[in-house]
Every structure is written in structure tokens, then in C-alpha cells.
PDB file of C-alpha atoms in Angstrom:
ATOM      1  CA  UNK A 626     -11.939   0.290  32.683  1.00  0.00           C
ATOM      2  CA  UNK A 627     -11.710   2.741  29.467  1.00  0.00           C
ATOM      3  CA  UNK A 628      -8.487   2.620  26.947  1.00  0.00           C
ATOM      4  CA  UNK A 629      -8.438   6.178  24.919  1.00  0.00           C
ATOM      5  CA  UNK A 630      -5.523   5.904  21.731  1.00  0.00           C
ATOM      6  CA  UNK A 631      -4.960   9.882  21.068  1.00  0.00           C
ATOM      7  CA  UNK A 632      -2.631  11.998  19.030  1.00  0.00           C
ATOM      8  CA  UNK A 633      -0.286  14.049  20.487  1.00  0.00           C
ATOM      9  CA  UNK A 634      -2.105  17.134  20.056  1.00  0.00           C
ATOM     10  CA  UNK A 635      -5.408  15.465  21.229  1.00  0.00           C
ATOM     11  CA  UNK A 636      -3.570  14.566  24.526  1.00  0.00           C
ATOM     12  CA  UNK A 637      -2.292  17.548  25.217  1.00  0.00           C
ATOM     13  CA  UNK A 638      -5.117  19.354  24.866  1.00  0.00           C
ATOM     14  CA  UNK A 639      -7.529  16.807  26.467  1.00  0.00           C
ATOM     15  CA  UNK A 640      -5.264  17.094  29.484  1.00  0.00           C
ATOM     16  CA  UNK A 641      -6.204  20.632  30.271  1.00  0.00           C
ATOM     17  CA  UNK A 642      -9.516  18.445  30.675  1.00  0.00           C
ATOM     18  CA  UNK A 643     -10.147  19.086  34.820  1.00  0.00           C
ATOM     19  CA  UNK A 644     -13.326  16.869  34.551  1.00  0.00           C
ATOM     20  CA  UNK A 645     -11.359  14.023  33.260  1.00  0.00           C
ATOM     21  CA  UNK A 646     -11.160  10.707  35.232  1.00  0.00           C
ATOM     22  CA  UNK A 647      -8.155   9.053  37.384  1.00  0.00           C
ATOM     23  CA  UNK A 648      -6.226   9.021  34.345  1.00  0.00           C
ATOM     24  CA  UNK A 649      -3.013   7.145  33.671  1.00  0.00           C
ATOM     25  CA  UNK A 650      -1.123   8.448  30.544  1.00  0.00           C
ATOM     26  CA  UNK A 651       1.829   6.596  28.447  1.00  0.00           C
ATOM     27  CA  UNK A 652       3.050   9.184  26.334  1.00  0.00           C
ATOM     28  CA  UNK A 653       4.822   7.265  23.019  1.00  0.00           C
ATOM     29  CA  UNK A 654       7.063  10.110  21.042  1.00  0.00           C
ATOM     30  CA  UNK A 655       9.061   9.916  18.417  1.00  0.00           C
ATOM     31  CA  UNK A 656      13.122   9.158  18.884  1.00  0.00           C
ATOM     32  CA  UNK A 657      14.025  12.725  18.566  1.00  0.00           C
ATOM     33  CA  UNK A 658       9.958  14.549  19.239  1.00  0.00           C
ATOM     34  CA  UNK A 659      10.189  17.499  21.136  1.00  0.00           C
ATOM     35  CA  UNK A 660       8.371  17.135  25.163  1.00  0.00           C
ATOM     36  CA  UNK A 661       4.888  17.455  24.634  1.00  0.00           C
ATOM     37  CA  UNK A 662       3.127  20.314  26.854  1.00  0.00           C
ATOM     38  CA  UNK A 663       1.253  17.844  29.434  1.00  0.00           C
ATOM     39  CA  UNK A 664      -0.961  20.533  31.882  1.00  0.00           C
ATOM     40  CA  UNK A 665      -0.421  18.541  35.399  1.00  0.00           C
ATOM     41  CA  UNK A 666      -3.458  17.751  36.249  1.00  0.00           C
ATOM     42  CA  UNK A 667      -4.311  16.746  39.662  1.00  0.00           C
ATOM     43  CA  UNK A 668      -6.230  13.611  37.844  1.00  0.00           C
ATOM     44  CA  UNK A 669      -3.836  12.603  36.213  1.00  0.00           C
ATOM     45  CA  UNK A 670      -1.813  10.114  38.864  1.00  0.00           C
ATOM     46  CA  UNK A 671       1.152   8.735  37.167  1.00  0.00           C
ATOM     47  CA  UNK A 672       2.625   9.144  33.745  1.00  0.00           C
ATOM     48  CA  UNK A 673       5.171   7.142  31.550  1.00  0.00           C
ATOM     49  CA  UNK A 674       7.115   8.197  28.189  1.00  0.00           C
ATOM     50  CA  UNK A 675       8.752   5.916  26.163  1.00  0.00           C
ATOM     51  CA  UNK A 676      10.565   6.861  22.912  1.00  0.00           C
ATOM     52  CA  UNK A 677      10.590   4.876  19.373  1.00  0.00           C
ATOM     53  CA  UNK A 678      10.154   5.250  15.737  1.00  0.00           C
ATOM     54  CA  UNK A 679       7.215   4.105  13.735  1.00  0.00           C
ATOM     55  CA  UNK A 680       8.840   1.357  12.209  1.00  0.00           C
ATOM     56  CA  UNK A 681       9.620  -2.336  11.559  1.00  0.00           C
ATOM     57  CA  UNK A 682      13.077  -2.459  11.225  1.00  0.00           C
ATOM     58  CA  UNK A 683      15.832   0.199  11.908  1.00  0.00           C
ATOM     59  CA  UNK A 684      16.965   3.206   9.051  1.00  0.00           C
ATOM     60  CA  UNK A 685      20.049   5.468  10.036  1.00  0.00           C
ATOM     61  CA  UNK A 686      18.841   7.317  13.837  1.00  0.00           C
ATOM     62  CA  UNK A 687      15.491   5.394  13.900  1.00  0.00           C
ATOM     63  CA  UNK A 688      14.370   3.114  16.894  1.00  0.00           C
ATOM     64  CA  UNK A 689      13.076   0.260  17.149  1.00  0.00           C
ATOM     65  CA  UNK A 690      10.450  -0.963  20.561  1.00  0.00           C
ATOM     66  CA  UNK A 691      12.968  -2.205  22.941  1.00  0.00           C
ATOM     67  CA  UNK A 692      12.083  -5.150  25.228  1.00  0.00           C
ATOM     68  CA  UNK A 693      13.129  -3.040  27.840  1.00  0.00           C
ATOM     69  CA  UNK A 694       9.768  -0.291  27.243  1.00  0.00           C
ATOM     70  CA  UNK A 695       7.582  -3.480  26.903  1.00  0.00           C
ATOM     71  CA  UNK A 696       8.558  -3.849  30.104  1.00  0.00           C
ATOM     72  CA  UNK A 697       8.128  -0.813  31.854  1.00  0.00           C
ATOM     73  CA  UNK A 698       5.026  -0.006  29.894  1.00  0.00           C
ATOM     74  CA  UNK A 699       4.033  -3.318  31.678  1.00  0.00           C
ATOM     75  CA  UNK A 700       5.039  -2.980  34.835  1.00  0.00           C
ATOM     76  CA  UNK A 701       3.572   0.477  34.724  1.00  0.00           C
ATOM     77  CA  UNK A 702      -0.063  -0.633  33.985  1.00  0.00           C
ATOM     78  CA  UNK A 703      -0.414  -3.698  36.221  1.00  0.00           C
ATOM     79  CA  UNK A 704       1.109  -1.686  38.697  1.00  0.00           C
ATOM     80  CA  UNK A 705      -1.216   1.417  38.481  1.00  0.00           C
ATOM     81  CA  UNK A 706      -4.219  -0.487  36.206  1.00  0.00           C
ATOM     82  CA  UNK A 707      -6.410  -0.839  39.584  1.00  0.00           C
ATOM     83  CA  UNK A 708      -5.698   3.185  40.636  1.00  0.00           C
ATOM     84  CA  UNK A 709      -7.623   4.939  37.615  1.00  0.00           C
ATOM     85  CA  UNK A 710     -11.064   4.690  35.732  1.00  0.00           C
ATOM     86  CA  UNK A 711      -9.152   5.432  32.357  1.00  0.00           C
ATOM     87  CA  UNK A 712      -5.585   5.307  30.707  1.00  0.00           C
ATOM     88  CA  UNK A 713      -4.673   6.976  27.655  1.00  0.00           C
ATOM     89  CA  UNK A 714      -2.357   6.034  25.268  1.00  0.00           C
ATOM     90  CA  UNK A 715      -0.720   8.152  22.557  1.00  0.00           C
ATOM     91  CA  UNK A 716       1.685   9.039  20.212  1.00  0.00           C
ATOM     92  CA  UNK A 717       2.343  11.669  17.145  1.00  0.00           C
ATOM     93  CA  UNK A 718      -0.929  10.505  15.570  1.00  0.00           C
ATOM     94  CA  UNK A 719      -2.781   8.444  17.495  1.00  0.00           C
ATOM     95  CA  UNK A 720      -2.955   5.755  14.862  1.00  0.00           C
ATOM     96  CA  UNK A 721       0.044   3.095  15.002  1.00  0.00           C
ATOM     97  CA  UNK A 722       1.692   2.720  17.772  1.00  0.00           C
ATOM     98  CA  UNK A 723      -0.160   4.043  20.711  1.00  0.00           C
ATOM     99  CA  UNK A 724      -3.035   1.089  19.266  1.00  0.00           C
ATOM    100  CA  UNK A 725       0.150  -1.536  19.404  1.00  0.00           C
ATOM    101  CA  UNK A 726       0.039   0.064  23.085  1.00  0.00           C
ATOM    102  CA  UNK A 727      -3.515  -0.049  23.623  1.00  0.00           C
ATOM    103  CA  UNK A 728      -3.538  -3.858  22.316  1.00  0.00           C
ATOM    104  CA  UNK A 729      -0.732  -4.654  24.992  1.00  0.00           C
ATOM    105  CA  UNK A 730      -2.894  -3.101  27.479  1.00  0.00           C
ATOM    106  CA  UNK A 731      -5.979  -5.056  26.698  1.00  0.00           C
ATOM    107  CA  UNK A 732      -4.015  -7.991  26.820  1.00  0.00           C
ATOM    108  CA  UNK A 733      -2.655  -7.348  30.504  1.00  0.00           C
ATOM    109  CA  UNK A 734      -6.020  -6.956  32.109  1.00  0.00           C
ATOM    110  CA  UNK A 735      -7.948  -9.147  30.603  1.00  0.00           C
ATOM    111  CA  UNK A 736     -10.208  -6.493  28.203  1.00  0.00           C
ATOM    112  CA  UNK A 737     -11.023  -6.849  24.218  1.00  0.00           C
ATOM    113  CA  UNK A 738      -8.788  -5.471  22.256  1.00  0.00           C
ATOM    114  CA  UNK A 739     -10.256  -6.762  19.685  1.00  0.00           C
ATOM    115  CA  UNK A 740     -12.392  -2.869  18.712  1.00  0.00           C
ATOM    116  CA  UNK A 741      -8.191  -1.746  18.159  1.00  0.00           C
ATOM    117  CA  UNK A 742      -8.182  -4.042  15.094  1.00  0.00           C
ATOM    118  CA  UNK A 743     -11.327  -3.430  13.905  1.00  0.00           C
ATOM    119  CA  UNK A 744     -11.204   0.414  13.767  1.00  0.00           C
ATOM    120  CA  UNK A 745     -10.695   2.247  10.844  1.00  0.00           C
ATOM    121  CA  UNK A 746      -9.258   5.362  12.666  1.00  0.00           C
ATOM    122  CA  UNK A 747      -6.432   2.236  14.159  1.00  0.00           C
ATOM    123  CA  UNK A 748      -3.810  -0.025  12.614  1.00  0.00           C
ATOM    124  CA  UNK A 749      -0.979  -1.086  14.713  1.00  0.00           C
ATOM    125  CA  UNK A 750       2.245  -1.510  14.291  1.00  0.00           C
ATOM    126  CA  UNK A 751       2.851  -5.255  13.204  1.00  0.00           C
ATOM    127  CA  UNK A 752       6.448  -5.091  14.994  1.00  0.00           C
ATOM    128  CA  UNK A 753       4.803  -3.337  18.269  1.00  0.00           C
ATOM    129  CA  UNK A 754       2.142  -5.864  18.333  1.00  0.00           C
ATOM    130  CA  UNK A 755       4.440  -8.734  17.747  1.00  0.00           C
ATOM    131  CA  UNK A 756       7.278  -7.635  20.185  1.00  0.00           C
ATOM    132  CA  UNK A 757       4.619  -6.979  22.992  1.00  0.00           C
ATOM    133  CA  UNK A 758       2.643 -10.167  22.939  1.00  0.00           C
ATOM    134  CA  UNK A 759       6.606 -12.236  23.069  1.00  0.00           C
ATOM    135  CA  UNK A 760       8.146 -10.217  25.673  1.00  0.00           C
ATOM    136  CA  UNK A 761       4.585  -9.641  28.071  1.00  0.00           C
ATOM    137  CA  UNK A 762       4.050 -12.993  27.518  1.00  0.00           C
ATOM    138  CA  UNK A 763       0.049 -12.150  25.988  1.00  0.00           C
ATOM    139  CA  UNK A 764      -0.722 -15.303  25.259  1.00  0.00           C
ATOM    140  CA  UNK A 765      -1.886 -14.200  21.655  1.00  0.00           C
ATOM    141  CA  UNK A 766      -0.321 -17.236  18.450  1.00  0.00           C
ATOM    142  CA  UNK A 767       1.415 -16.035  15.481  1.00  0.00           C
ATOM    143  CA  UNK A 768      -1.752 -17.049  13.664  1.00  0.00           C
ATOM    144  CA  UNK A 769      -3.772 -15.239  16.151  1.00  0.00           C
ATOM    145  CA  UNK A 770      -1.687 -11.892  15.441  1.00  0.00           C
ATOM    146  CA  UNK A 771      -2.616 -12.392  11.643  1.00  0.00           C
ATOM    147  CA  UNK A 772      -6.141 -12.173  12.164  1.00  0.00           C
ATOM    148  CA  UNK A 773      -6.039  -9.619  14.200  1.00  0.00           C
ATOM    149  CA  UNK A 774      -4.912  -8.032  11.447  1.00  0.00           C
ATOM    150  CA  UNK A 775      -7.126  -8.969   8.859  1.00  0.00           C
ATOM    151  CA  UNK A 776     -10.452  -6.783  10.023  1.00  0.00           C
ATOM    152  CA  UNK A 777      -7.952  -4.197   8.438  1.00  0.00           C
ATOM    153  CA  UNK A 778      -8.222  -5.717   5.046  1.00  0.00           C
TER     154      UNK A 778
END
């Protein structure tokens, strides 16, 4: 199983790849972001779209990751992971929200999640990591989560 983290632009371009593996797509949008323009590739067997902003607390009309969205993502992954070779997760830049969701996907599937925290390409949204860990019961203590974030310092 391969987990890929991408920006929205990369994911849109990638969706045109006729040679891609059989894939699930997790699309993360900002509250007021336009809908991505994905090619209806038959190799993408299913997609879930959730909307929340890359924040740690609400300001104005921004939206935090909800418990409902955590549960929807978890259910989506667990219902489909055995049908695919790749799971692609995108947000606007492919750095923070998508990395947090990738963390949860790895934990749900029993895969190592440390690569996300060790890579200088990603900076998982702390709020999202903690909420996903709690809501999806991913099994990390607060100290273990804090230690994950120490990799990038």
C-alpha cells in the first residue's frame, strides 16, 4: 500500500494518468475553496471530499476538522483500502492538512507514520493530528504525538 500526499494542483494533474495504480482519493478543501477539476479516471475507484481550513482555532468563518469528518474519513479508508494499491490525499499545498490525514490513514492501516513527520516536505496540522488520534482511537499518547513533531525541528 502506498500513501501519496499531494497539492491540489498535483492531484488534478495526476488524475489524468492512465497508468496509475488502482487508487482511492481523499480530497481536502478549504471552507471557501473551489471544487477541484479531477479527470474521471476509472483507476480512481472512489473519492471522499471534506472541507476544513488549515487552522488550529476558529477565526471568522473558518472551519476546523470536525469529529464527523474524522469518522467519515476513517470509515471511507477502512471500507475501501483492500481494493486499492494507492491512497492519494491532497489539500491546497500538500503540506499540512493532507499530511495529518495521511498520518491517520497510516495508523488505521497499521503502517509506519513517522515518514510524514521526518520529511521536511510536510508539516502536519497539529490540531488535526490530535483530533484524528482521539476520534479514530489511533492509540498514540500525547507524549508520542509531541515526539512525532520533534522530528522536524
